[in-house]
mmCIF file of C-alpha atoms in Angstrom:
data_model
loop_
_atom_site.group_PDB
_atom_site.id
_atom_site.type_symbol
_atom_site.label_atom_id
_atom_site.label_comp_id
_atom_site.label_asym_id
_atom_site.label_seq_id
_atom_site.Cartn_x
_atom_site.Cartn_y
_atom_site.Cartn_z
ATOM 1 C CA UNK U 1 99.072 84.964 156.153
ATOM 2 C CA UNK U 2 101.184 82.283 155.132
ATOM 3 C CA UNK U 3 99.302 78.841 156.831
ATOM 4 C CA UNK U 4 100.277 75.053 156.020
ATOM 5 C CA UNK U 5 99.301 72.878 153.646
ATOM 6 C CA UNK U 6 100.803 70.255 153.252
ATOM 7 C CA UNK U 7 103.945 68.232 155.037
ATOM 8 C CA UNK U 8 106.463 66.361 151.891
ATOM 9 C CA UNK U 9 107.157 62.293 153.036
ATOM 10 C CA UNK U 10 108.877 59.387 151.471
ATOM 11 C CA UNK U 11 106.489 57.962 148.980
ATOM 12 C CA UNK U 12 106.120 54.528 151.394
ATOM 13 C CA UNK U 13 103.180 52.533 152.202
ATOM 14 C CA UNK U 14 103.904 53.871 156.189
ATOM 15 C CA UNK U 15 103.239 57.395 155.087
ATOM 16 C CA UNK U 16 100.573 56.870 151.888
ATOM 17 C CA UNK U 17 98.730 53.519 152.613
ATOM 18 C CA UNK U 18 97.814 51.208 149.663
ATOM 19 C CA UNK U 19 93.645 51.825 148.870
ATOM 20 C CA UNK U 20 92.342 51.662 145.158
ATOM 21 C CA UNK U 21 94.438 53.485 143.436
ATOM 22 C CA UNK U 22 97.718 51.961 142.491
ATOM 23 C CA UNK U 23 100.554 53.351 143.726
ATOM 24 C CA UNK U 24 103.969 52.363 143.082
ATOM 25 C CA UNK U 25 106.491 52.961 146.312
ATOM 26 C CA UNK U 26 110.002 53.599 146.967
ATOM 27 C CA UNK U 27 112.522 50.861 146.947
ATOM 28 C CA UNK U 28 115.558 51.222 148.843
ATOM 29 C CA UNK U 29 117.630 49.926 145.405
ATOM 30 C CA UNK U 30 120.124 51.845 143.703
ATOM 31 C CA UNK U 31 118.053 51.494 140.398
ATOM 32 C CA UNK U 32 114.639 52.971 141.477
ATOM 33 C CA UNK U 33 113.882 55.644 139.272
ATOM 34 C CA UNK U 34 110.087 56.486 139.976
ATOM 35 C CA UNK U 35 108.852 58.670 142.815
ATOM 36 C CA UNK U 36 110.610 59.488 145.793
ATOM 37 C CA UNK U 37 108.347 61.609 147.896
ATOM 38 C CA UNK U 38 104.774 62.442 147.862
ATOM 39 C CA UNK U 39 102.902 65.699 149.931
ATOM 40 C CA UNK U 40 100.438 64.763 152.375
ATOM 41 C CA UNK U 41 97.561 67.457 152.583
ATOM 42 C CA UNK U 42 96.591 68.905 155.801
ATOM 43 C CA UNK U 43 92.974 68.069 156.501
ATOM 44 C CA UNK U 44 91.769 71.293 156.931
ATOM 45 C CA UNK U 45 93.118 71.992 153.552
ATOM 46 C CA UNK U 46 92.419 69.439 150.975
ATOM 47 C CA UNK U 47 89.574 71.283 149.267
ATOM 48 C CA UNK U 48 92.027 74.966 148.921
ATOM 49 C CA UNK U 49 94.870 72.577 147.231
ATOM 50 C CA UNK U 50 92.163 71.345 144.732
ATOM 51 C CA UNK U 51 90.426 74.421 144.377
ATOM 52 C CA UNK U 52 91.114 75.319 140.548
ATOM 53 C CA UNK U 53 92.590 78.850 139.295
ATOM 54 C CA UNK U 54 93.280 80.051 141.924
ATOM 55 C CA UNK U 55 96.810 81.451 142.327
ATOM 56 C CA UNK U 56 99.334 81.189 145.261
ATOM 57 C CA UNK U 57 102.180 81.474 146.752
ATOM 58 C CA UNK U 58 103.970 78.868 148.732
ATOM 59 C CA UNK U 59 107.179 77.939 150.554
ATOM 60 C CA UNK U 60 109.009 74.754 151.129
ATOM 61 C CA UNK U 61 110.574 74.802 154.681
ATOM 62 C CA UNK U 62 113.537 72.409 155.861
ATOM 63 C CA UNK U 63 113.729 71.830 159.252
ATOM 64 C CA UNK U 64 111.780 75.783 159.638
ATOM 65 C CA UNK U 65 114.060 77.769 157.466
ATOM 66 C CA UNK U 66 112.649 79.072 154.075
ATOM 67 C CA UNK U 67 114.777 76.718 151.196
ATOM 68 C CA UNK U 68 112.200 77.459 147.863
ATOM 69 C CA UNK U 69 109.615 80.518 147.350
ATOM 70 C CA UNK U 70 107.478 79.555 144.571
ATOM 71 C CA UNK U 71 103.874 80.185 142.797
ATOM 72 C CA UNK U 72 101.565 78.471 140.939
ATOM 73 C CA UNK U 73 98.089 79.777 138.713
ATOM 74 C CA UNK U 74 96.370 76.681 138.948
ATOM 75 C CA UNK U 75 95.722 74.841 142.014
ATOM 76 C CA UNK U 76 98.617 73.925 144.460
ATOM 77 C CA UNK U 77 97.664 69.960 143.270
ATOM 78 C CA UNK U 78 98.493 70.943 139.837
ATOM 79 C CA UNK U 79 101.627 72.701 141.232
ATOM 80 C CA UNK U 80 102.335 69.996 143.828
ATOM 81 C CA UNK U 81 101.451 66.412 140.968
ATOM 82 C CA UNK U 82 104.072 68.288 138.576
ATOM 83 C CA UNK U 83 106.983 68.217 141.334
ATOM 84 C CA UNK U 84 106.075 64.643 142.020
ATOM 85 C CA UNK U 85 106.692 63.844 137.716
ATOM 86 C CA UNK U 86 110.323 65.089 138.648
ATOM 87 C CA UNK U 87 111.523 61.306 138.765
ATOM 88 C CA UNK U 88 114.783 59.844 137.269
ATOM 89 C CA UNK U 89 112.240 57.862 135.182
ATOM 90 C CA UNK U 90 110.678 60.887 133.708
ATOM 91 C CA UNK U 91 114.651 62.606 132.992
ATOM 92 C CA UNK U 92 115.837 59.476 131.210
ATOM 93 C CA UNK U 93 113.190 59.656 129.258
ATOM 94 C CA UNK U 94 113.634 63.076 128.163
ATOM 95 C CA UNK U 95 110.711 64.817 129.817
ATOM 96 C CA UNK U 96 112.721 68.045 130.378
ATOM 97 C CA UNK U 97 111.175 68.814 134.214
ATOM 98 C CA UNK U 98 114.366 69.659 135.542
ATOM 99 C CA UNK U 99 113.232 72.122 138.380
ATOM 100 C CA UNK U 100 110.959 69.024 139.335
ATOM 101 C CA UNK U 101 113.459 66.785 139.099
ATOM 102 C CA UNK U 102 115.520 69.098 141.683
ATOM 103 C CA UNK U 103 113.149 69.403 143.879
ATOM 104 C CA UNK U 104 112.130 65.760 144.166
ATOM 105 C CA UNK U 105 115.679 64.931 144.775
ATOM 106 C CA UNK U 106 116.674 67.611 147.019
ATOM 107 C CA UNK U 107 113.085 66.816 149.323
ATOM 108 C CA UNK U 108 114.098 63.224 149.365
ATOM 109 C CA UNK U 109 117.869 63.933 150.760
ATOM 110 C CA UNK U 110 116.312 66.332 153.467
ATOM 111 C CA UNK U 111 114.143 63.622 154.110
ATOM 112 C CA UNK U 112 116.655 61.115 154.185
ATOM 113 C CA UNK U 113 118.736 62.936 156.294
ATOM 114 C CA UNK U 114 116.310 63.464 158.798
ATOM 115 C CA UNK U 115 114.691 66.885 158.148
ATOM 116 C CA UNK U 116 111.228 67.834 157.873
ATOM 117 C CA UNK U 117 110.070 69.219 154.973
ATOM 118 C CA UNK U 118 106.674 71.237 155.125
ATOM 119 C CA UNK U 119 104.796 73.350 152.508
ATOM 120 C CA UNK U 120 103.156 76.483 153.871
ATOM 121 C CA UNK U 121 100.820 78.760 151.410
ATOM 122 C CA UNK U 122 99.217 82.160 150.548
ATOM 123 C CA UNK U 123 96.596 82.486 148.671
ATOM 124 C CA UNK U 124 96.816 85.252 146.546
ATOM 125 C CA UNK U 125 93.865 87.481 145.981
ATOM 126 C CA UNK U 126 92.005 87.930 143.302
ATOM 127 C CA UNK U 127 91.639 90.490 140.969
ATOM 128 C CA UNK U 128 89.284 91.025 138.312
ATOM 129 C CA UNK U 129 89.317 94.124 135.965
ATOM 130 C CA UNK U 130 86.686 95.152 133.081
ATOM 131 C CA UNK U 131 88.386 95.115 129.394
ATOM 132 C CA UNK U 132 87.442 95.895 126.082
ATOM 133 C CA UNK U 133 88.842 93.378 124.277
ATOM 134 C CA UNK U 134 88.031 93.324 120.370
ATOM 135 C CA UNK U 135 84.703 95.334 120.892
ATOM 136 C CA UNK U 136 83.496 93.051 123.675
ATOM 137 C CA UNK U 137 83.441 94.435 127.106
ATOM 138 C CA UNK U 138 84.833 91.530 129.217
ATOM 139 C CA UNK U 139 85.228 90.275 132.452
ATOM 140 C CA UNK U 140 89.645 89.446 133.020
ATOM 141 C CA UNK U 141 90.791 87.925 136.184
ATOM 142 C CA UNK U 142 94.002 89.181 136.338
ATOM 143 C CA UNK U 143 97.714 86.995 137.332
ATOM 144 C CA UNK U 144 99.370 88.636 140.114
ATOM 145 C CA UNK U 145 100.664 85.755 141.957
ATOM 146 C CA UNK U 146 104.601 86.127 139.332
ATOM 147 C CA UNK U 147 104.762 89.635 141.405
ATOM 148 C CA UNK U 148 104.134 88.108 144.843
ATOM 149 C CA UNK U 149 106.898 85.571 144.308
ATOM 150 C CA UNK U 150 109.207 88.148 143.200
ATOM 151 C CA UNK U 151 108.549 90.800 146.224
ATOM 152 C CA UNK U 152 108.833 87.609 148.745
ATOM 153 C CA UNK U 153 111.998 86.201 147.415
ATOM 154 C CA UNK U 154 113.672 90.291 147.019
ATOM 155 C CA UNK U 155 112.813 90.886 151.276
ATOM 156 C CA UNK U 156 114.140 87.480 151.983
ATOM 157 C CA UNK U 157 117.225 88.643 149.570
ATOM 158 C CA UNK U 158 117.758 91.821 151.831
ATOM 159 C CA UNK U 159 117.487 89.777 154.945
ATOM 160 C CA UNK U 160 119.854 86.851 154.318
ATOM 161 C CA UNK U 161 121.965 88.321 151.305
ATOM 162 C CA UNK U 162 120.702 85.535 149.029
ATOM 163 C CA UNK U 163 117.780 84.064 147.030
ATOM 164 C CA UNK U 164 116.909 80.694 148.662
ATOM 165 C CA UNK U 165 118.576 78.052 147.657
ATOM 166 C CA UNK U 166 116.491 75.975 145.491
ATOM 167 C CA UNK U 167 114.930 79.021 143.931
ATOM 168 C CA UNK U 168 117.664 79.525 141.282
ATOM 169 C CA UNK U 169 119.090 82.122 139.821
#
């Protein structure tokens, strides 16, 4: 079952307050390029979204309605710190993170509009398979988390005619 993780905010000191780590924060200026939002962890999940290799999948939800199916094979904070590099900063500089870039943007104008936007997450089970590989009997977890992704976003196809929005083409 799908529970959430984590709720996306406006990267301000109201939502994420200054402690030891430095943290630069939004500016309501028209030349602000750095980060826009930020994901606040639910308690009850912070050690699952470091937890590493593990695979999952996860939604983004405006307002309740299903806008971006994704998946990740590391940990949802290595998923979840590589939307937050998708800054203006990080595109004039050439770092080619569009998708993240897309996503930033798009959370922060649901945001400023007045949505919510939460993340909710599956974990995806693991599997682990004995191979010979090179002589050497071996122990291979395998990646099945690319075929959840695709079987979620196909039945939300047949329901609403459509892929979600931000999930491309």
């Amino acid at each position: 079952p799908f529970v959430k993780i984590a709720d996306c905010l406006l990267n301000t000191p109201d939502n994420f307050p200054p402690n030891k780590n430095a943290r630069e924060y939004l500016i309501e200026d028209k030349n602000y390029n750095g980060k826009l939002v930020d994901y606040q962890v639910v308690d009850s999940m912070r050690k699952l979204w470091k937890q590493k290799k593990k695979e999952w999948i996860y939604v983004f939800l405006y307002n309740g309605r299903i806008v971006k199916i994704g998946r990740t094979s590391s940990s949802m904070e290595s998923r979840f710190t590589s939307y937050n590099s998708g800054s203006k900063r990080a595109m004039i500089q050439g770092t080619p993170a569009t998708t993240n870039f897309m996503i930033s943007q798009c959370n922060y104008l649901a945001l400023l509009k007045g949505m919510s936007v939460e993340v909710y997450a599956q974990e995806v089970p693991s599997i682990v398979t004995t191979q010979i590989i090179y002589g050497t009997v071996t122990q291979v977890e395998n990646r099945i988390a690319h075929e959840y992704e695709h079987r979620l976003i196909n039945i939300y196809k047949k329901l609403y005619g459509a892929r979600p929005f931000l999930c491309g083409q």
